[in-house]
Amino acid sequence: MTAPSMTVSAALERYEPVIGIEVHCQLRTESKMFCACSTAYDGAAPNTHVCPVCLGLPGALPTINRAAVEHVLATGIAIEASSPEKTRWERKNYFYPDLPKGYQISQYEIPLTANGRLTFDTSEGPVTIGITRAHLEEDTAKLIHAAGPGGRRVSLVDFNRSGAPLMEIVTDPDVRSAEQARRYAEELQLLLRAIGASDADMERGQMRVEANVSLRARGTEAFGTRVEVKNMNSFRSVERAIAFEIERQAVALDAGETLSQDTRGWDEDRGETYVMRSKEDSHDYRYFPEPDLPPLRVEAAWLDEIRGRLPELPSARRTRYQEAFELSAYDAQVLVGEPDATELFEAVLATGSRSVEPKAAANWVTGPWLALHKTDADAASRVDAIQLADLLERVACGDLSRTNAKEVFAEHASTGASVASVVESKGFLQISDTDELGRIVDEVIGANPKAVDDFRAGKPVIGFFVGQVMKATRGQANAAIVQDAVREKLDEGAR
């Protein structure tokens, strides 16, 4: 199939996308949802983290993982959802090789949390998406498709993941663009990591995003035929896949075609979706109450205890950074968007240095440090908050030029050496003595008569002279003092 020729903007002129997002995320627990098997199965040999319960053997009985339940309740509090006084478990019935029991223990009628919301910023401003529910279930096993004897394709099953605690978060059909879908997923990942519910790593399959996409003619209320899109393994894929699906459906509707309710996969290399199977409805799963688990009671005191353990949420932290530290919305977004950056920024401020301004700390963390973090995470991890505060103090009081400070920062990150020792070994103490700098300025002006003539002719050459002085002092001169001295000397010569 070739990609649609219509652009998203053209499709949106006549059609309104109606998008709902379903996110499955593996919860951060030591054991599985209904048994004591370890969840530390990454890299383990296949089928070594299993027991009769997660293998679905006859007679095995499940036991609820309290930590998993608390992670879902904490998520509900964080997204401003409500929790019922009593919830229950259901069996979701379907037959697939990765489902050992032929059903999945899940929740349907009474989820642990419901009616929440999540607000985030987009290029068009803030957007709030309603969240229908967040509930608990057990994960499936993992199918491995490989080459077998004689080159034949075989499918193998690894049950290590089977029974791992899984939280499903379902939005209302409030998403209206591919960008909103991506930003929702990004903000949700940040939230889950902040509260410790999940590592939510998409590349490792810890957070799996699916989208239900349909179009309706603008000005109408009835929903169109929805198509589920799977296999989106990055935030970029989420945006690209939904954008493609909007275009594909718009082209089909314009051509008078009837859309089918399909489940489609996303092919990242080809940049298009493809049909996997027809889409199931809830009645296809034949839900009925799980007879081996009693209803779960959620007491108010339990919720209060969980609420009291929650850290500052990303949205609240961004607001605090802007209001208390007068950071820009962009700086606050970048700092909060990378937990390690948040930790370093907070640690620098916690040193109590009066000469370290929050804005300066934010600039160094979102600038040199974050750039290093993206290219060399090990080096970035060696940056010590106390040493970075020392560096910022030296720059603020004029003892170290910003140019040399960058070199000191790089050396500290590379070797772990203290800022003081690097400054001493490199001889980077900033020159602020006006007499000494005046002498160097005189030498530079005397060596560049043509530039002096350019100044007298009204040309902007101040920067040239400042640059020459900085070069002569190996970047150690106080640039502000140099600029004043250059201007004063040239003005005197022009009189």
Short mmCIF file of C-alpha atoms in Angstrom, two decimals:
data_model
loop_
_atom_site.label_atom_id
_atom_site.label_comp_id
_atom_site.label_asym_id
_atom_site.label_seq_id
_atom_site.Cartn_x
_atom_site.Cartn_y
_atom_site.Cartn_z
CA MET A 1 0.00 0.00 0.00
CA THR A 2 1.35 3.45 -0.84
CA ALA A 3 1.25 6.29 1.66
CA PRO A 4 -1.73 8.66 1.39
CA SER A 5 -1.10 11.72 -0.76
CA MET A 6 -3.24 14.03 1.36
CA THR A 7 -1.48 16.03 4.09
CA VAL A 8 -2.69 16.06 7.68
CA SER A 9 -3.53 19.77 7.44
CA ALA A 10 -5.68 19.11 4.36
CA ALA A 11 -7.45 16.23 6.09
CA LEU A 12 -8.18 18.40 9.12
CA GLU A 13 -9.95 21.00 7.01
CA ARG A 14 -12.90 18.62 6.52
CA TYR A 15 -12.52 16.00 9.23
CA GLU A 16 -12.05 16.09 13.00
CA PRO A 17 -9.93 13.27 14.47
CA VAL A 18 -11.39 11.54 17.51
CA ILE A 19 -8.60 9.68 19.30
CA GLY A 20 -8.49 7.60 22.45
CA ILE A 21 -5.22 6.36 23.92
CA GLU A 22 -4.67 3.08 25.76
CA VAL A 23 -1.41 2.68 27.64
CA HIS A 24 -0.19 -0.56 29.21
CA CYS A 25 2.71 -0.12 31.60
CA GLN A 26 4.58 -2.70 33.64
CA LEU A 27 4.56 -1.76 37.30
CA ARG A 28 7.71 -1.47 39.39
CA THR A 29 7.36 -4.42 41.76
CA GLU A 30 9.72 -7.15 42.92
CA SER A 31 7.28 -9.98 42.24
CA LYS A 32 4.51 -10.75 39.76
CA MET A 33 0.86 -9.82 40.08
CA PHE A 34 -0.53 -13.02 41.53
CA CYS A 35 2.54 -15.07 42.53
CA ALA A 36 5.96 -14.71 44.14
CA CYS A 37 8.01 -15.09 40.93
CA SER A 38 10.60 -12.35 40.46
CA THR A 39 10.01 -9.62 37.87
CA ALA A 40 13.79 -9.28 37.34
CA TYR A 41 13.61 -11.40 34.20
CA ASP A 42 15.34 -9.04 31.74
CA GLY A 43 18.20 -11.01 30.24
CA ALA A 44 17.23 -14.20 32.07
CA ALA A 45 17.06 -17.53 30.29
CA PRO A 46 13.57 -18.24 28.88
CA ASN A 47 11.02 -19.81 31.21
CA THR A 48 13.16 -19.54 34.35
CA HIS A 49 10.97 -17.05 36.27
CA VAL A 50 7.86 -19.20 36.35
CA CYS A 51 5.69 -21.19 38.75
CA PRO A 52 2.37 -23.08 38.60
CA VAL A 53 0.42 -19.81 39.09
CA CYS A 54 1.91 -17.78 36.25
CA LEU A 55 2.00 -20.88 34.03
CA GLY A 56 -1.73 -21.31 34.58
CA LEU A 57 -1.49 -24.88 35.80
CA PRO A 58 -4.66 -26.54 37.14
CA GLY A 59 -5.31 -26.01 40.84
CA ALA A 60 -2.94 -23.02 41.23
CA LEU A 61 -4.54 -20.08 43.06
CA PRO A 62 -3.63 -16.38 42.69
CA THR A 63 -2.66 -14.02 45.53
CA ILE A 64 -2.93 -10.24 45.03
CA ASN A 65 0.28 -8.17 44.96
CA ARG A 66 -0.34 -5.26 47.37
CA ALA A 67 2.46 -3.09 45.94
CA ALA A 68 0.93 -3.30 42.45
CA VAL A 69 -2.45 -2.23 43.79
CA GLU A 70 -0.86 0.73 45.56
CA HIS A 71 0.91 1.82 42.37
CA VAL A 72 -2.44 2.00 40.57
CA LEU A 73 -4.08 3.84 43.44
CA ALA A 74 -1.16 6.30 43.51
CA THR A 75 -1.56 6.85 39.78
CA GLY A 76 -5.26 7.50 40.32
CA ILE A 77 -4.49 10.15 42.93
CA ALA A 78 -1.90 11.76 40.65
CA ILE A 79 -4.37 12.03 37.75
CA GLU A 80 -7.15 13.31 40.02
CA ALA A 81 -9.23 10.16 39.59
CA SER A 82 -11.61 8.56 42.09
CA SER A 83 -11.42 5.08 43.59
CA PRO A 84 -14.41 2.95 44.61
CA GLU A 85 -14.86 1.61 48.11
CA LYS A 86 -14.84 -1.90 46.65
CA THR A 87 -13.54 -3.22 43.35
CA ARG A 88 -13.42 -6.70 41.86
CA TRP A 89 -11.53 -8.84 39.38
CA GLU A 90 -12.81 -10.34 36.14
CA ARG A 91 -11.68 -12.95 33.69
CA LYS A 92 -11.05 -11.63 30.20
CA ASN A 93 -11.40 -14.63 27.93
CA TYR A 94 -9.50 -15.08 24.70
CA PHE A 95 -7.26 -17.75 23.26
CA TYR A 96 -3.76 -16.91 22.15
CA PRO A 97 -0.44 -18.80 22.55
CA ASP A 98 0.96 -16.19 24.96
CA LEU A 99 -1.96 -16.56 27.39
CA PRO A 100 -1.41 -19.77 29.40
CA LYS A 101 -4.81 -19.95 31.13
CA GLY A 102 -6.90 -19.01 28.09
CA TYR A 103 -8.04 -15.96 30.04
CA GLN A 104 -6.46 -12.93 31.66
CA ILE A 105 -7.25 -11.77 35.20
CA SER A 106 -8.20 -8.13 34.73
CA GLN A 107 -10.76 -5.53 35.79
CA TYR A 108 -13.73 -4.35 33.78
CA GLU A 109 -16.89 -3.17 35.51
CA ILE A 110 -15.29 -1.63 38.63
CA PRO A 111 -11.71 -0.48 37.99
CA LEU A 112 -9.40 0.64 40.79
CA THR A 113 -9.49 4.25 39.57
CA ALA A 114 -11.75 6.15 37.17
CA ASN A 115 -12.70 9.61 35.92
CA GLY A 116 -9.29 11.29 36.03
CA ARG A 117 -7.53 13.81 33.84
CA LEU A 118 -4.09 14.87 32.71
CA THR A 119 -3.09 18.38 31.59
CA PHE A 120 -0.05 19.15 29.45
CA ASP A 121 1.28 21.80 27.09
CA THR A 122 1.28 21.61 23.30
CA SER A 123 2.30 23.99 20.53
CA GLU A 124 -1.27 25.30 20.60
CA GLY A 125 -1.40 25.77 24.38
CA PRO A 126 -2.44 23.64 27.37
CA VAL A 127 -4.67 20.61 26.78
CA THR A 128 -6.58 18.52 29.31
CA ILE A 129 -7.44 14.92 28.44
CA GLY A 130 -10.01 12.97 30.43
CA ILE A 131 -8.95 9.55 31.66
CA THR A 132 -11.73 6.97 31.77
CA ARG A 133 -10.00 4.40 33.94
CA ALA A 134 -6.75 2.94 35.22
CA HIS A 135 -6.96 -0.69 36.23
CA LEU A 136 -4.81 -3.70 37.06
CA GLU A 137 -4.28 -6.90 35.15
CA GLU A 138 -1.61 -9.51 34.50
CA ASP A 139 0.74 -9.37 31.55
CA THR A 140 0.95 -12.07 28.90
CA ALA A 141 3.91 -14.23 27.97
CA LYS A 142 6.22 -13.22 25.11
CA LEU A 143 6.17 -14.80 21.66
CA ILE A 144 9.52 -15.18 19.92
CA HIS A 145 9.47 -15.75 16.17
CA ALA A 146 12.71 -17.30 14.94
CA ALA A 147 14.28 -19.58 12.37
CA GLY A 148 14.03 -23.25 13.29
CA PRO A 149 15.60 -26.44 11.93
CA GLY A 150 15.97 -26.45 8.17
CA GLY A 151 15.32 -22.71 8.01
CA ARG A 152 11.65 -23.07 8.86
CA ARG A 153 10.02 -20.27 10.85
CA VAL A 154 8.99 -21.27 14.36
CA SER A 155 7.21 -19.44 17.17
CA LEU A 156 8.41 -19.98 20.73
CA VAL A 157 6.87 -18.85 24.02
CA ASP A 158 8.81 -17.37 26.94
CA PHE A 159 6.63 -17.29 30.07
CA ASN A 160 9.01 -15.15 32.15
CA ARG A 161 6.80 -12.08 31.57
CA SER A 162 3.56 -13.98 32.11
CA GLY A 163 1.74 -12.69 35.17
CA ALA A 164 3.80 -9.52 35.59
CA PRO A 165 1.68 -6.67 37.02
CA LEU A 166 0.32 -4.47 34.28
CA MET A 167 -1.62 -1.23 34.57
CA GLU A 168 -3.91 -0.20 31.72
CA ILE A 169 -4.75 3.50 31.44
CA VAL A 170 -7.54 4.44 29.03
CA THR A 171 -8.40 8.00 28.01
CA ASP A 172 -11.71 9.46 27.01
CA PRO A 173 -11.96 10.12 23.24
CA ASP A 174 -10.60 13.64 23.86
CA VAL A 175 -7.39 13.63 21.83
CA ARG A 176 -7.69 15.66 18.64
CA SER A 177 -4.28 15.48 16.95
CA ALA A 178 -1.17 13.37 16.57
CA GLU A 179 0.82 15.96 18.52
CA GLN A 180 -1.61 15.81 21.45
CA ALA A 181 -1.28 12.01 21.48
CA ARG A 182 2.51 12.21 21.64
CA ARG A 183 2.50 14.89 24.34
CA TYR A 184 -0.03 12.93 26.41
CA ALA A 185 2.18 9.83 26.29
CA GLU A 186 5.27 11.86 27.20
CA GLU A 187 3.55 13.54 30.16
CA LEU A 188 2.12 10.23 31.38
CA GLN A 189 5.56 8.59 31.26
CA LEU A 190 7.01 11.48 33.25
CA LEU A 191 4.24 11.18 35.84
CA LEU A 192 4.63 7.41 36.24
CA ARG A 193 8.37 7.74 36.72
CA ALA A 194 7.98 10.61 39.19
CA ILE A 195 5.68 8.63 41.50
CA GLY A 196 7.74 5.44 41.14
CA ALA A 197 4.92 3.38 39.63
CA SER A 198 6.84 2.28 36.54
CA ASP A 199 10.10 2.82 34.69
CA ALA A 200 7.85 3.17 31.62
CA ASP A 201 10.66 2.55 29.12
CA MET A 202 9.03 2.22 25.70
CA GLU A 203 12.09 0.66 24.07
CA ARG A 204 12.07 -2.15 26.65
CA GLY A 205 8.32 -2.69 26.33
CA GLN A 206 7.57 -1.37 29.82
CA MET A 207 5.17 1.18 28.36
CA ARG A 208 3.07 0.22 25.34
CA VAL A 209 0.90 2.82 23.64
CA GLU A 210 -2.11 2.01 21.47
CA ALA A 211 -4.44 4.47 19.81
CA ASN A 212 -8.05 4.25 18.65
CA VAL A 213 -8.38 6.64 15.73
CA SER A 214 -11.53 7.69 13.87
CA LEU A 215 -12.62 10.69 11.80
CA ARG A 216 -15.90 12.54 11.65
CA ALA A 217 -17.00 15.37 9.41
CA ARG A 218 -16.45 18.71 11.08
CA GLY A 219 -19.57 19.99 12.78
CA THR A 220 -21.00 16.51 13.40
CA GLU A 221 -21.21 14.61 16.70
CA ALA A 222 -21.43 10.95 15.68
CA PHE A 223 -18.20 8.99 15.92
CA GLY A 224 -16.66 7.46 12.84
CA THR A 225 -15.36 3.90 12.48
CA ARG A 226 -12.46 3.49 14.89
CA VAL A 227 -9.23 1.77 14.02
CA GLU A 228 -6.80 0.57 16.68
CA VAL A 229 -3.10 1.21 16.00
CA LYS A 230 -0.45 -0.90 17.76
CA ASN A 231 3.33 -1.45 17.68
CA MET A 232 4.29 2.17 18.33
CA ASN A 233 7.59 1.81 20.16
CA SER A 234 8.59 5.46 20.61
CA PHE A 235 6.95 8.83 21.06
CA ARG A 236 8.00 9.71 17.53
CA SER A 237 6.25 6.58 16.28
CA VAL A 238 3.09 7.52 18.17
CA GLU A 239 2.91 10.87 16.39
CA ARG A 240 3.86 9.52 12.97
CA ALA A 241 1.50 6.53 13.10
CA ILE A 242 -1.52 8.58 14.14
CA ALA A 243 -0.75 11.25 11.54
CA PHE A 244 -0.56 8.55 8.87
CA GLU A 245 -3.82 6.99 10.02
CA ILE A 246 -5.60 10.37 9.90
CA GLU A 247 -4.45 10.85 6.32
CA ARG A 248 -5.30 7.27 5.31
CA GLN A 249 -8.82 7.45 6.67
CA ALA A 250 -9.44 10.89 5.14
CA VAL A 251 -8.36 9.67 1.70
CA ALA A 252 -10.61 6.60 2.02
CA LEU A 253 -13.64 8.65 3.14
CA ASP A 254 -13.16 11.14 0.31
CA ALA A 255 -13.10 8.22 -2.12
CA GLY A 256 -16.42 6.93 -0.75
CA GLU A 257 -14.88 3.84 0.82
CA THR A 258 -16.28 2.15 3.94
CA LEU A 259 -13.74 1.86 6.72
CA SER A 260 -13.55 -1.41 8.66
CA GLN A 261 -12.97 -1.69 12.41
CA ASP A 262 -9.47 -3.13 12.24
CA THR A 263 -6.47 -3.55 14.48
CA ARG A 264 -3.49 -2.21 12.56
CA GLY A 265 0.22 -2.36 13.22
CA TRP A 266 2.73 0.42 12.62
CA ASP A 267 5.70 -0.22 10.33
CA GLU A 268 8.36 2.31 11.32
CA ASP A 269 10.61 1.65 8.31
CA ARG A 270 7.82 1.98 5.73
CA GLY A 271 6.10 4.77 7.63
CA GLU A 272 2.61 3.27 7.34
CA THR A 273 0.06 1.14 9.17
CA TYR A 274 -0.99 -2.36 8.08
CA VAL A 275 -3.92 -4.64 8.91
CA MET A 276 -3.29 -7.19 11.67
CA ARG A 277 -6.81 -8.48 12.41
CA SER A 278 -10.38 -7.35 12.89
CA LYS A 279 -10.95 -5.32 16.06
CA GLU A 280 -12.61 -7.02 19.02
CA ASP A 281 -15.31 -5.41 21.16
CA SER A 282 -15.66 -5.86 24.91
CA HIS A 283 -18.44 -8.46 24.51
CA ASP A 284 -16.04 -10.65 22.54
CA TYR A 285 -14.03 -11.22 25.71
CA ARG A 286 -16.98 -12.65 27.69
CA TYR A 287 -15.99 -10.98 30.97
CA PHE A 288 -17.23 -12.61 34.17
CA PRO A 289 -16.16 -12.25 37.85
CA GLU A 290 -12.94 -14.02 38.86
CA PRO A 291 -14.08 -16.76 41.27
CA ASP A 292 -10.64 -17.27 42.86
CA LEU A 293 -10.22 -13.69 44.11
CA PRO A 294 -12.46 -11.83 46.58
CA PRO A 295 -13.54 -8.22 46.01
CA LEU A 296 -10.86 -5.71 47.01
CA ARG A 297 -11.84 -3.00 49.50
CA VAL A 298 -10.20 0.44 49.17
CA GLU A 299 -10.47 2.25 52.48
CA ALA A 300 -10.14 6.04 52.76
CA ALA A 301 -7.31 5.70 55.29
CA TRP A 302 -5.35 3.57 52.80
CA LEU A 303 -5.76 6.23 50.11
CA ASP A 304 -4.68 8.96 52.53
CA GLU A 305 -1.56 6.97 53.39
CA ILE A 306 -0.67 6.59 49.70
CA ARG A 307 -1.42 10.26 49.03
CA GLY A 308 0.95 11.24 51.82
CA ARG A 309 3.80 9.29 50.23
CA LEU A 310 3.49 10.91 46.80
CA PRO A 311 6.35 13.20 45.73
CA GLU A 312 5.89 16.55 44.04
CA LEU A 313 4.22 15.90 40.70
CA PRO A 314 5.78 17.14 37.44
CA SER A 315 3.09 19.76 36.77
CA ALA A 316 3.43 21.19 40.29
CA ARG A 317 7.22 21.23 40.02
CA ARG A 318 7.11 23.13 36.71
CA THR A 319 4.79 25.71 38.26
CA ARG A 320 7.07 26.07 41.30
CA TYR A 321 10.15 26.56 39.14
CA GLN A 322 8.43 29.34 37.21
CA GLU A 323 6.92 31.08 40.22
CA ALA A 324 9.60 30.63 42.88
CA PHE A 325 12.71 30.78 40.69
CA GLU A 326 11.32 32.90 37.81
CA LEU A 327 12.43 30.34 35.24
CA SER A 328 10.88 30.38 31.78
CA ALA A 329 8.24 27.82 30.89
CA TYR A 330 10.78 26.27 28.50
CA ASP A 331 13.50 25.92 31.17
CA ALA A 332 11.01 24.44 33.62
CA GLN A 333 9.78 21.98 30.99
CA VAL A 334 13.30 20.83 30.12
CA LEU A 335 14.41 20.48 33.74
CA VAL A 336 11.37 18.52 34.83
CA GLY A 337 11.36 16.44 31.65
CA GLU A 338 14.65 14.77 32.60
CA PRO A 339 14.63 13.37 36.17
CA ASP A 340 18.44 13.40 36.42
CA ALA A 341 18.44 17.08 35.43
CA THR A 342 15.84 17.80 38.09
CA GLU A 343 17.93 16.02 40.71
CA LEU A 344 21.11 17.92 39.81
CA PHE A 345 19.35 21.29 39.68
CA GLU A 346 17.75 20.74 43.08
CA ALA A 347 21.06 19.54 44.54
CA VAL A 348 22.94 22.62 43.30
CA LEU A 349 20.38 24.91 44.91
CA ALA A 350 20.46 22.82 48.09
CA THR A 351 24.18 23.64 48.58
CA GLY A 352 22.97 26.97 49.95
CA SER A 353 25.37 29.12 47.97
CA ARG A 354 24.04 32.68 47.96
CA SER A 355 25.90 33.63 44.77
CA VAL A 356 24.34 30.82 42.72
CA GLU A 357 21.23 32.15 41.00
CA PRO A 358 18.54 29.59 40.05
CA LYS A 359 18.55 30.91 36.48
CA ALA A 360 22.31 30.38 36.18
CA ALA A 361 22.00 26.88 37.62
CA ALA A 362 19.18 26.09 35.20
CA ASN A 363 21.22 27.37 32.26
CA TRP A 364 24.17 25.11 33.11
CA VAL A 365 22.02 22.06 33.78
CA THR A 366 19.86 22.43 30.65
CA GLY A 367 22.85 23.51 28.57
CA PRO A 368 26.31 21.94 29.03
CA TRP A 369 25.21 19.22 31.44
CA LEU A 370 22.20 18.01 29.43
CA ALA A 371 24.24 18.05 26.20
CA LEU A 372 26.84 15.88 27.94
CA HIS A 373 24.12 13.61 29.35
CA LYS A 374 22.88 12.86 25.83
CA THR A 375 26.33 11.94 24.51
CA ASP A 376 28.13 10.51 27.54
CA ALA A 377 25.83 9.55 30.42
CA ASP A 378 28.74 8.19 32.49
CA ALA A 379 30.59 11.51 32.36
CA ALA A 380 27.38 13.40 33.17
CA SER A 381 26.85 11.19 36.22
CA ARG A 382 30.26 12.28 37.57
CA VAL A 383 29.19 15.92 37.76
CA ASP A 384 28.92 16.72 41.45
CA ALA A 385 26.38 19.28 42.64
CA ILE A 386 28.81 20.86 45.11
CA GLN A 387 31.46 21.20 42.41
CA LEU A 388 28.99 22.67 39.94
CA ALA A 389 27.88 25.18 42.57
CA ASP A 390 31.56 26.10 43.12
CA LEU A 391 31.96 26.62 39.38
CA LEU A 392 28.89 28.87 39.24
CA GLU A 393 30.13 30.88 42.22
CA ARG A 394 33.46 31.54 40.52
CA VAL A 395 31.71 32.70 37.35
CA ALA A 396 29.26 34.88 39.30
CA CYS A 397 31.95 36.69 41.27
CA GLY A 398 34.20 37.18 38.25
CA ASP A 399 36.99 34.79 39.24
CA LEU A 400 36.42 32.58 36.20
CA SER A 401 35.35 33.46 32.67
CA ARG A 402 32.46 31.57 31.15
CA THR A 403 34.72 30.29 28.36
CA ASN A 404 37.19 28.83 30.82
CA ALA A 405 34.35 27.61 33.04
CA LYS A 406 33.17 25.35 30.20
CA GLU A 407 36.65 23.83 29.98
CA VAL A 408 36.76 23.33 33.75
CA PHE A 409 33.31 21.71 33.63
CA ALA A 410 34.39 19.30 30.90
CA GLU A 411 37.54 18.33 32.83
CA HIS A 412 35.57 17.78 36.05
CA ALA A 413 33.03 15.60 34.23
CA SER A 414 35.75 13.63 32.47
CA THR A 415 38.01 12.95 35.47
CA GLY A 416 35.98 13.76 38.56
CA ALA A 417 38.64 16.26 39.64
CA SER A 418 37.47 19.16 41.79
CA VAL A 419 36.80 22.53 40.22
CA ALA A 420 39.44 24.15 42.42
CA SER A 421 42.16 21.71 41.32
CA VAL A 422 41.29 22.10 37.62
CA VAL A 423 41.31 25.90 37.87
CA GLU A 424 44.71 25.81 39.61
CA SER A 425 46.28 23.30 37.22
CA LYS A 426 45.18 25.24 34.16
CA GLY A 427 45.92 28.67 35.60
CA PHE A 428 42.39 29.85 34.93
CA LEU A 429 42.04 32.52 37.63
CA GLN A 430 40.23 35.38 35.92
CA ILE A 431 42.13 38.64 35.50
CA SER A 432 40.11 41.55 36.85
CA ASP A 433 42.93 43.93 37.72
CA THR A 434 42.13 47.13 35.77
CA ASP A 435 45.77 48.26 35.56
CA GLU A 436 46.97 44.96 34.13
CA LEU A 437 44.05 44.75 31.69
CA GLY A 438 44.58 48.40 30.70
CA ARG A 439 48.16 47.59 29.74
CA ILE A 440 47.06 44.62 27.61
CA VAL A 441 44.34 46.72 25.96
CA ASP A 442 46.95 49.36 25.06
CA GLU A 443 49.13 46.69 23.45
CA VAL A 444 46.23 45.28 21.42
CA ILE A 445 45.14 48.74 20.22
CA GLY A 446 48.73 49.62 19.28
CA ALA A 447 49.06 46.39 17.27
CA ASN A 448 45.88 47.00 15.23
CA PRO A 449 46.01 50.51 13.70
CA LYS A 450 43.65 49.58 10.85
CA ALA A 451 40.96 48.52 13.32
CA VAL A 452 41.48 51.84 15.14
CA ASP A 453 40.85 53.68 11.86
CA ASP A 454 37.71 51.56 11.36
CA PHE A 455 36.50 52.65 14.80
CA ARG A 456 37.04 56.29 13.93
CA ALA A 457 35.09 55.69 10.71
CA GLY A 458 32.14 54.50 12.80
CA LYS A 459 32.50 50.78 12.21
CA PRO A 460 31.55 48.32 15.04
CA VAL A 461 34.97 46.97 16.03
CA ILE A 462 34.70 46.90 19.83
CA GLY A 463 34.06 43.15 19.74
CA PHE A 464 37.21 42.61 17.69
CA PHE A 465 39.41 44.31 20.29
CA VAL A 466 37.73 42.48 23.16
CA GLY A 467 38.33 39.20 21.34
CA GLN A 468 42.02 40.02 20.86
CA VAL A 469 42.43 40.81 24.56
CA MET A 470 40.70 37.57 25.51
CA LYS A 471 43.01 35.71 23.14
CA ALA A 472 46.07 37.39 24.65
CA THR A 473 44.98 36.38 28.15
CA ARG A 474 43.89 32.84 27.19
CA GLY A 475 40.32 33.75 28.03
CA GLN A 476 41.18 34.77 31.58
CA ALA A 477 40.36 38.45 31.27
CA ASN A 478 37.12 39.76 32.75
CA ALA A 479 35.21 40.45 29.55
CA ALA A 480 33.04 43.19 31.05
CA ILE A 481 36.07 45.12 32.34
CA VAL A 482 37.86 44.63 29.02
CA GLN A 483 34.94 45.99 27.03
CA ASP A 484 34.76 49.13 29.19
CA ALA A 485 38.53 49.62 28.95
CA VAL A 486 38.59 49.19 25.16
CA ARG A 487 35.78 51.69 24.68
CA GLU A 488 37.43 54.21 27.02
CA LYS A 489 40.85 53.91 25.34
CA LEU A 490 39.42 54.23 21.82
CA ASP A 491 37.30 57.20 22.82
CA GLU A 492 40.37 58.90 24.30
CA GLY A 493 42.32 58.30 21.08
CA ALA A 494 39.52 59.73 18.98
CA ARG A 495 39.48 63.05 20.89
#
